[in-house]
């Protein structure tokens, strides 16, 4: 783990930070900022010199563990995937640098069991190793090193697991060291849900940020709490300023704020990075936010501003997802839902040739991407083999999706994961358009890409999210190819409305 600024550096900022906090509290405004729009949950962030690196849960999407890089905590570029194959549902990771080597620890959840794995590299740009199974239960590992140089993972529910010197195996059983912070009983939450531990050593203390209250459910459920100890084994003292981050009112723009990590800048400013749902747009998943924190006179990180009652729902994302398939954006933009076979799709002469799989979008492992836009439109040109099924889709999971496609020569519209075939004959070379205008989804088709016909069916998708369907996912746009044979895609176009 890299060396951290001593507490002395922080003390120089106390007076100015306290003044900022006092003024912000008087104004009653939020200091939070959307850092990465769209479904980028459970952020883990670290700094190496003047460069920041961040990674998120990838859940059912592969390639996974996409690492982002930034010089200023504002502009982020996708760097590389640390996980190149599907291993199961990948939950909250932790990215760290220790003794010159990089590690990402992450839980893997399958129907059969839950374990934790690690990948490593000598550079964040890779190449990254194959995943190593640590054979540790629990979720949300947080890496830490004690004063003697011994390595540990803090796990959900307050457990501590010792690691070998190389960080690639456990050397002993899990030990309970922390019970969490008791929040007020009258708060509306999903449950206690002590998870997401992230550790920073500042001065003589280890500071641990944990998530409590559950990651979804009521808008006021989630939170970030702080505890500190002089040894990783405890005893841990809870902050008198808890929670550090919380949604206090369902009227706030950002709901279920939680799962935070402390990060400092080279000049000694401190922030907390966390995730939250956007009110009215849970379909976008949990988005990454950042806000400043100040160290109090008694040495605790505390919020700089108090939450306001209401904020405008201003959209802050602007990205181009159009793809002429001249370059390979697999991993940095596109991901497959579920099983991932790199040989299934190939790029040839500005086309994407995809081998059909399954019967419909539910088992086709569609190719998807993350968006943070409230309203958008996408188009694609598709040339299908005689027995192929293909089109555009908004995909939550195999049971919940909507889309438009060609199915054995006929127009097919999918709503709530069920197909409806229309008495509309379509050529095997066809263009599709799908518009999502703040949850109202409409469909178009064209024989030539110029003359468009609107389908006689639209739908509403505001309920396509975790609180209705579980699994902590998001409603992602993309393309699918099912049936038999190959589908040739051209000119995928995307625009924000």
XYZ file of C-alpha atoms in Angstrom:
497
model
C 0.000 0.000 0.000
C 1.371 3.427 -0.863
C 2.467 5.785 1.896
C -0.265 8.142 3.102
C -0.019 11.782 4.140
C 0.536 12.077 7.883
C -2.043 13.691 10.107
C 0.173 16.776 10.395
C -0.509 17.674 6.757
C -4.230 17.419 7.376
C -4.063 19.651 10.435
C -2.828 22.529 8.259
C -6.130 22.409 6.401
C -8.441 22.178 9.402
C -9.213 25.859 9.847
C -9.992 26.520 6.179
C -11.965 23.299 5.786
C -13.975 24.046 8.918
C -14.844 27.471 7.537
C -15.966 25.943 4.257
C -18.070 23.395 6.118
C -19.706 26.068 8.271
C -20.602 28.249 5.290
C -21.938 25.298 3.309
C -24.052 24.177 6.257
C -25.488 27.680 6.566
C -26.467 27.634 2.894
C -27.958 24.162 3.263
C -26.641 23.053 -0.120
C -25.189 19.784 -1.293
C -21.546 19.621 -2.255
C -21.916 16.301 -4.062
C -20.949 16.025 -7.724
C -21.726 13.348 -10.267
C -18.335 11.912 -11.202
C -19.286 9.027 -13.520
C -22.837 8.807 -14.840
C -24.612 5.515 -15.382
C -24.303 2.152 -13.678
C -20.909 2.294 -11.963
C -21.580 0.940 -8.473
C -19.382 0.182 -5.464
C -16.490 2.458 -6.470
C -12.998 1.718 -5.189
C -10.483 4.470 -5.844
C -6.782 4.960 -5.143
C -4.064 7.454 -6.065
C -0.554 6.752 -7.340
C 1.392 10.007 -7.437
C -0.753 12.454 -9.381
C -2.908 9.789 -11.065
C -6.138 8.271 -9.781
C -7.430 4.801 -10.584
C -10.956 3.551 -9.986
C -12.825 0.273 -10.448
C -16.434 -0.825 -9.838
C -18.579 -3.912 -9.481
C -19.178 -5.552 -12.853
C -21.809 -8.082 -11.718
C -23.047 -10.210 -14.646
C -21.271 -8.247 -17.377
C -18.063 -9.373 -19.070
C -15.291 -8.462 -19.715
C -15.318 -7.048 -16.190
C -13.457 -4.881 -13.681
C -12.942 -1.956 -16.043
C -10.257 0.337 -14.615
C -10.681 4.100 -15.071
C -7.839 6.629 -14.917
C -7.880 10.360 -14.160
C -5.492 13.192 -13.384
C -8.063 15.544 -11.834
C -11.021 13.503 -10.487
C -13.137 15.079 -13.241
C -12.111 13.636 -16.601
C -11.955 9.836 -16.586
C -10.767 7.514 -19.318
C -11.463 3.777 -19.498
C -8.090 2.068 -19.331
C -8.272 -1.727 -19.357
C -10.321 -4.658 -18.110
C -8.647 -6.568 -15.280
C -11.035 -9.509 -15.695
C -11.257 -11.019 -19.164
C -13.640 -13.900 -18.643
C -16.950 -14.559 -16.945
C -16.467 -16.054 -13.467
C -19.868 -15.271 -11.944
C -21.438 -12.118 -10.572
C -18.607 -9.791 -9.518
C -19.474 -7.669 -6.484
C -17.697 -4.739 -4.820
C -13.923 -4.774 -5.575
C -10.966 -3.017 -3.976
C -8.008 -1.767 -6.032
C -4.690 -1.238 -4.221
C -0.985 -0.833 -4.880
C 1.304 -2.657 -2.449
C 5.099 -2.915 -2.675
C 5.075 -1.873 -6.329
C 2.433 -4.384 -7.427
C -1.255 -3.773 -8.150
C -4.083 -5.927 -6.826
C -7.853 -6.009 -7.223
C -9.748 -8.051 -4.653
C -13.364 -8.899 -5.462
C -16.221 -11.227 -4.447
C -17.723 -13.696 -6.914
C -21.289 -14.866 -6.381
C -22.736 -17.875 -8.218
C -25.831 -19.988 -7.536
C -23.549 -22.614 -5.992
C -21.367 -20.521 -3.683
C -19.739 -17.200 -2.810
C -15.982 -16.743 -2.783
C -13.419 -13.966 -3.108
C -10.756 -13.685 -5.779
C -7.793 -11.503 -6.634
C -6.051 -10.449 -9.837
C -2.668 -8.728 -9.906
C -0.412 -6.808 -12.289
C 2.836 -4.868 -12.239
C 1.068 -1.895 -13.834
C -2.579 -0.780 -13.776
C -2.440 -0.960 -17.567
C -1.844 -4.702 -17.282
C -1.454 -7.356 -18.300
C -3.554 -8.624 -15.405
C -3.261 -12.147 -14.057
C -5.881 -14.832 -14.187
C -8.125 -14.677 -11.101
C -6.850 -16.477 -8.005
C -9.522 -17.995 -5.746
C -8.797 -17.023 -2.137
C -11.487 -19.419 -0.875
C -12.783 -16.782 1.536
C -16.496 -16.310 2.214
C -18.297 -13.008 2.680
C -18.346 -10.045 0.304
C -16.763 -6.624 -0.224
C -13.077 -7.177 0.649
C -11.065 -4.147 1.723
C -7.255 -4.480 1.727
C -5.211 -3.228 4.678
C -1.640 -3.499 6.015
C -0.716 -3.259 9.696
C 2.306 -1.559 11.266
C 4.358 -4.751 10.979
C 3.638 -5.088 7.257
C 1.119 -7.917 7.603
C -1.647 -7.936 5.022
C -5.361 -8.388 5.704
C -8.787 -8.184 4.150
C -11.631 -6.509 6.026
C -14.871 -8.201 4.967
C -18.602 -7.633 5.281
C -20.123 -7.912 8.760
C -16.889 -6.690 10.358
C -14.609 -9.692 9.790
C -10.815 -9.580 9.389
C -8.924 -12.206 7.350
C -5.094 -12.498 7.391
C -3.329 -12.784 4.027
C -0.017 -14.247 2.951
C 2.808 -11.837 2.172
C 2.092 -12.096 -1.565
C -1.593 -11.337 -1.007
C -2.695 -14.398 -2.963
C -3.987 -16.648 -0.173
C -5.499 -16.514 3.297
C -3.367 -17.693 6.203
C -6.026 -18.039 8.871
C -9.742 -17.931 9.661
C -11.907 -14.827 9.639
C -12.125 -12.968 12.943
C -14.904 -10.602 14.046
C -13.402 -7.183 14.885
C -16.185 -4.621 14.270
C -19.911 -4.482 14.997
C -20.820 -1.368 13.020
C -22.613 1.835 14.000
C -26.156 1.762 15.352
C -28.183 4.233 13.310
C -31.523 5.614 14.575
C -34.280 3.000 14.642
C -36.757 5.365 12.985
C -34.731 5.571 9.767
C -36.246 3.697 6.819
C -33.649 1.178 5.629
C -33.398 -2.269 4.020
C -31.609 -3.709 7.043
C -28.375 -3.301 8.987
C -26.225 -4.646 6.119
C -22.683 -3.920 7.378
C -20.543 -4.107 4.233
C -18.086 -2.365 1.919
C -15.163 -1.751 4.343
C -12.453 0.560 2.981
C -9.348 1.369 5.063
C -7.041 4.424 5.142
C -4.124 4.944 7.551
C -3.896 8.594 8.638
C -1.448 9.408 11.391
C -1.728 6.854 14.182
C -5.231 5.726 13.203
C -6.724 3.336 10.722
C -9.936 4.893 9.415
C -12.552 2.460 8.162
C -15.475 3.526 5.998
C -18.313 1.011 5.826
C -21.730 0.912 4.203
C -24.870 0.291 6.227
C -28.622 0.322 5.685
C -28.763 -1.640 2.429
C -27.846 -0.484 -1.058
C -31.365 -0.010 -2.459
C -34.911 -0.149 -1.116
C -36.138 3.100 0.510
C -34.432 6.287 -0.761
C -33.038 6.881 2.746
C -31.620 3.385 3.173
C -27.895 3.537 2.445
C -25.124 5.448 4.228
C -21.369 5.730 4.799
C -20.172 5.449 8.401
C -16.700 5.977 9.864
C -14.787 4.176 12.612
C -11.143 4.324 13.649
C -8.656 2.199 15.574
C -4.941 2.124 16.305
C -4.780 -1.536 15.256
C -6.716 -3.405 12.594
C -7.841 -5.884 15.225
C -9.502 -3.056 17.136
C -11.051 -1.862 19.297
C -12.858 0.284 16.725
C -14.351 3.610 17.802
C -17.334 4.964 15.856
C -17.279 8.577 14.699
C -19.491 11.004 16.633
C -20.209 12.626 13.265
C -21.735 9.530 11.660
C -23.008 9.101 9.071
C -20.470 10.717 6.780
C -22.811 10.343 3.784
C -26.560 9.701 3.848
C -29.779 10.541 1.998
C -31.921 12.211 4.657
C -34.998 12.962 2.560
C -36.699 11.164 -0.357
C -36.895 14.583 -2.032
C -33.134 14.689 -2.595
C -31.858 14.129 -6.112
C -29.584 11.251 -5.059
C -31.113 8.286 -3.226
C -29.484 5.504 -1.196
C -26.087 7.214 -1.026
C -23.430 4.897 0.349
C -20.428 2.592 -0.112
C -17.717 5.226 0.225
C -13.934 5.415 -0.109
C -11.697 8.231 1.157
C -9.293 9.731 -1.370
C -6.804 12.585 -1.032
C -5.219 14.874 -3.615
C -1.485 15.640 -3.858
C -2.134 19.017 -2.180
C -3.940 17.463 0.786
C -7.619 17.910 -0.052
C -9.885 15.048 1.012
C -12.961 13.620 -0.666
C -15.322 10.701 -0.306
C -16.306 8.772 -3.436
C -19.506 6.727 -3.276
C -22.526 5.584 -5.274
C -26.218 6.506 -5.362
C -29.390 6.091 -7.385
C -30.836 9.121 -9.137
C -34.379 9.870 -8.018
C -36.803 8.917 -10.784
C -34.097 7.082 -12.736
C -33.295 3.941 -10.766
C -33.091 2.185 -14.145
C -29.683 3.825 -14.692
C -28.248 1.904 -11.749
C -25.971 3.262 -9.044
C -23.865 6.161 -10.269
C -20.510 7.367 -8.934
C -20.472 10.609 -6.936
C -17.821 12.584 -5.079
C -17.945 15.241 -2.390
C -15.368 16.999 -0.212
C -14.834 16.130 3.437
C -13.051 18.053 6.167
C -11.095 16.735 9.138
C -12.543 17.958 12.429
C -10.472 19.279 15.324
C -10.752 15.901 17.024
C -9.516 14.099 13.921
C -12.620 12.766 12.168
C -13.610 13.115 8.500
C -16.923 14.971 8.356
C -19.258 16.193 5.627
C -18.597 19.666 4.278
C -22.255 20.412 3.540
C -25.658 19.306 4.704
C -28.168 17.883 2.219
C -30.705 20.226 0.728
C -34.367 19.283 0.569
C -34.573 19.459 -3.209
C -32.262 19.674 -6.187
C -32.928 19.929 -9.907
C -32.429 16.731 -11.862
C -29.799 18.134 -14.204
C -28.242 15.550 -16.484
C -24.450 15.717 -16.377
C -23.282 13.038 -18.754
C -22.130 13.536 -22.309
C -20.549 10.608 -24.107
C -20.568 9.292 -27.647
C -21.562 5.660 -27.881
C -21.977 5.525 -31.657
C -19.814 2.765 -33.097
C -18.936 2.072 -36.728
C -17.129 -1.092 -35.561
C -13.835 0.037 -37.071
C -12.139 -0.483 -33.690
C -12.718 -2.951 -30.889
C -14.490 -1.345 -27.931
C -15.234 -4.627 -26.177
C -14.722 -4.044 -22.473
C -14.205 -0.289 -22.607
C -17.721 0.284 -23.982
C -19.447 -2.984 -24.817
C -19.960 -5.852 -22.393
C -21.821 -9.121 -22.744
C -24.546 -10.034 -20.264
C -23.577 -13.386 -18.767
C -21.277 -15.892 -20.422
C -18.592 -14.261 -22.549
C -16.905 -15.873 -25.548
C -14.333 -13.566 -27.207
C -14.588 -15.624 -30.407
C -18.317 -15.026 -30.766
C -18.021 -11.543 -32.279
C -15.472 -10.266 -34.797
C -14.989 -6.959 -36.589
C -14.579 -7.001 -40.372
C -14.527 -3.986 -42.705
C -16.474 -1.715 -40.350
C -18.979 -4.400 -39.431
C -19.595 -6.495 -36.343
C -20.229 -10.131 -37.210
C -21.888 -11.894 -34.300
C -22.642 -15.581 -33.974
C -26.278 -16.091 -33.019
C -26.910 -17.686 -29.642
C -30.011 -18.818 -27.740
C -33.615 -18.252 -28.764
C -34.258 -14.587 -27.939
C -32.682 -11.747 -25.920
C -33.172 -13.674 -22.670
C -30.495 -16.264 -23.471
C -28.606 -14.512 -26.267
C -26.085 -12.827 -23.911
C -26.715 -9.450 -25.587
C -23.917 -6.923 -26.087
C -24.664 -3.879 -23.920
C -23.198 -0.621 -22.631
C -23.715 1.804 -19.747
C -25.447 5.142 -20.238
C -26.358 7.892 -17.811
C -28.743 9.689 -20.168
C -32.385 10.233 -19.249
C -33.460 10.244 -22.882
C -31.701 8.805 -25.895
C -32.163 7.122 -29.248
C -30.195 4.340 -30.901
C -30.189 2.791 -34.370
C -28.486 -0.142 -36.008
C -28.373 -1.825 -39.398
C -28.638 -5.621 -39.250
C -28.238 -8.297 -41.901
C -29.500 -11.638 -40.607
C -28.989 -15.234 -41.618
C -32.290 -16.973 -42.540
C -32.708 -18.512 -39.071
C -31.229 -15.643 -37.063
C -33.062 -13.354 -34.648
C -31.594 -9.898 -34.051
C -32.335 -6.348 -32.997
C -32.029 -3.632 -30.364
C -32.695 -4.202 -26.687
C -32.912 -2.501 -23.302
C -31.803 -5.329 -21.049
C -32.060 -5.643 -17.273
C -31.831 -9.411 -16.878
C -33.003 -12.519 -18.759
C -36.522 -12.079 -17.388
C -36.861 -8.323 -17.736
C -36.088 -6.488 -20.974
C -37.694 -4.678 -23.886
C -36.653 -4.351 -27.509
C -37.366 -4.598 -31.214
C -36.115 -7.180 -33.650
C -36.509 -9.434 -36.633
C -37.774 -12.915 -35.809
C -38.046 -15.329 -38.726
C -39.047 -12.623 -41.169
C -41.514 -10.854 -38.871
C -41.397 -7.818 -36.632
C -41.091 -8.738 -32.948
C -41.505 -6.385 -29.989
C -40.384 -7.502 -26.534
C -41.980 -6.044 -23.383
C -41.420 -7.320 -19.828
C -39.297 -10.108 -21.277
C -42.100 -11.436 -23.487
C -42.214 -11.307 -27.278
C -45.150 -10.195 -29.364
C -44.989 -11.023 -33.063
C -46.650 -8.603 -35.489
C -48.073 -9.305 -38.914
C -45.348 -7.188 -40.461
C -42.964 -8.826 -42.900
C -39.402 -7.532 -42.777
C -36.430 -8.210 -45.051
C -33.388 -9.971 -43.620
C -31.442 -6.753 -44.220
C -33.198 -4.239 -41.972
C -32.687 -1.107 -39.847
C -34.004 -0.699 -36.299
C -34.449 2.336 -34.065
C -35.295 2.419 -30.364
C -36.074 5.589 -28.425
C -36.082 5.785 -24.624
C -37.582 9.147 -23.672
C -37.550 9.235 -19.862
C -38.816 5.649 -19.572
C -41.280 5.830 -22.493
C -39.866 3.461 -25.098
C -40.929 3.463 -28.747
C -39.757 1.451 -31.740
C -39.138 2.013 -35.469
C -38.079 -0.127 -38.412
C -36.924 0.618 -41.944
C -36.040 -1.355 -45.096
C -33.389 1.154 -46.190
C -32.373 3.362 -43.246
C -34.222 6.363 -44.712
C -37.936 5.608 -44.667
C -39.000 4.752 -41.130
C -42.205 3.233 -39.761
C -43.143 3.555 -36.110
C -44.330 0.295 -34.554
C -47.860 0.168 -33.162
C -46.591 -0.652 -29.694
C -44.678 1.348 -27.096
C -43.960 0.630 -23.445
C -42.935 2.197 -20.135
C -39.838 0.997 -18.272
C -39.542 3.033 -15.059
C -39.907 -0.179 -13.026
C -37.067 -2.054 -14.729
C -34.679 -1.833 -11.766
C -33.435 -3.549 -8.609
C -36.310 -2.590 -6.317
C -38.652 -4.468 -8.652
C -36.425 -7.243 -10.008
C -33.416 -7.579 -7.685
C -29.827 -8.418 -8.734
C -28.384 -4.851 -8.383
C -28.258 -4.316 -12.169
C -29.304 -1.530 -14.560
C -31.333 -1.206 -17.742
C -28.645 -1.206 -20.430
C -29.051 -0.501 -24.148
C -27.486 -2.737 -26.757
C -27.851 -5.292 -29.532
C -28.591 -9.002 -29.621
C -28.234 -11.929 -32.024
C -30.143 -15.165 -31.374
C -31.293 -18.196 -33.336
C -28.888 -19.802 -35.816
C -26.184 -18.461 -38.108
C -24.594 -15.036 -38.071
C -25.808 -11.467 -37.888
C -23.837 -8.632 -39.477
C -24.297 -5.303 -37.673
C -23.320 -1.949 -39.167
C -23.407 1.694 -38.131
C -24.601 1.622 -34.546
C -25.766 5.169 -33.812
C -26.565 6.743 -30.460
C -27.676 10.247 -29.572
C -28.865 12.019 -26.448
C -32.313 13.593 -26.722
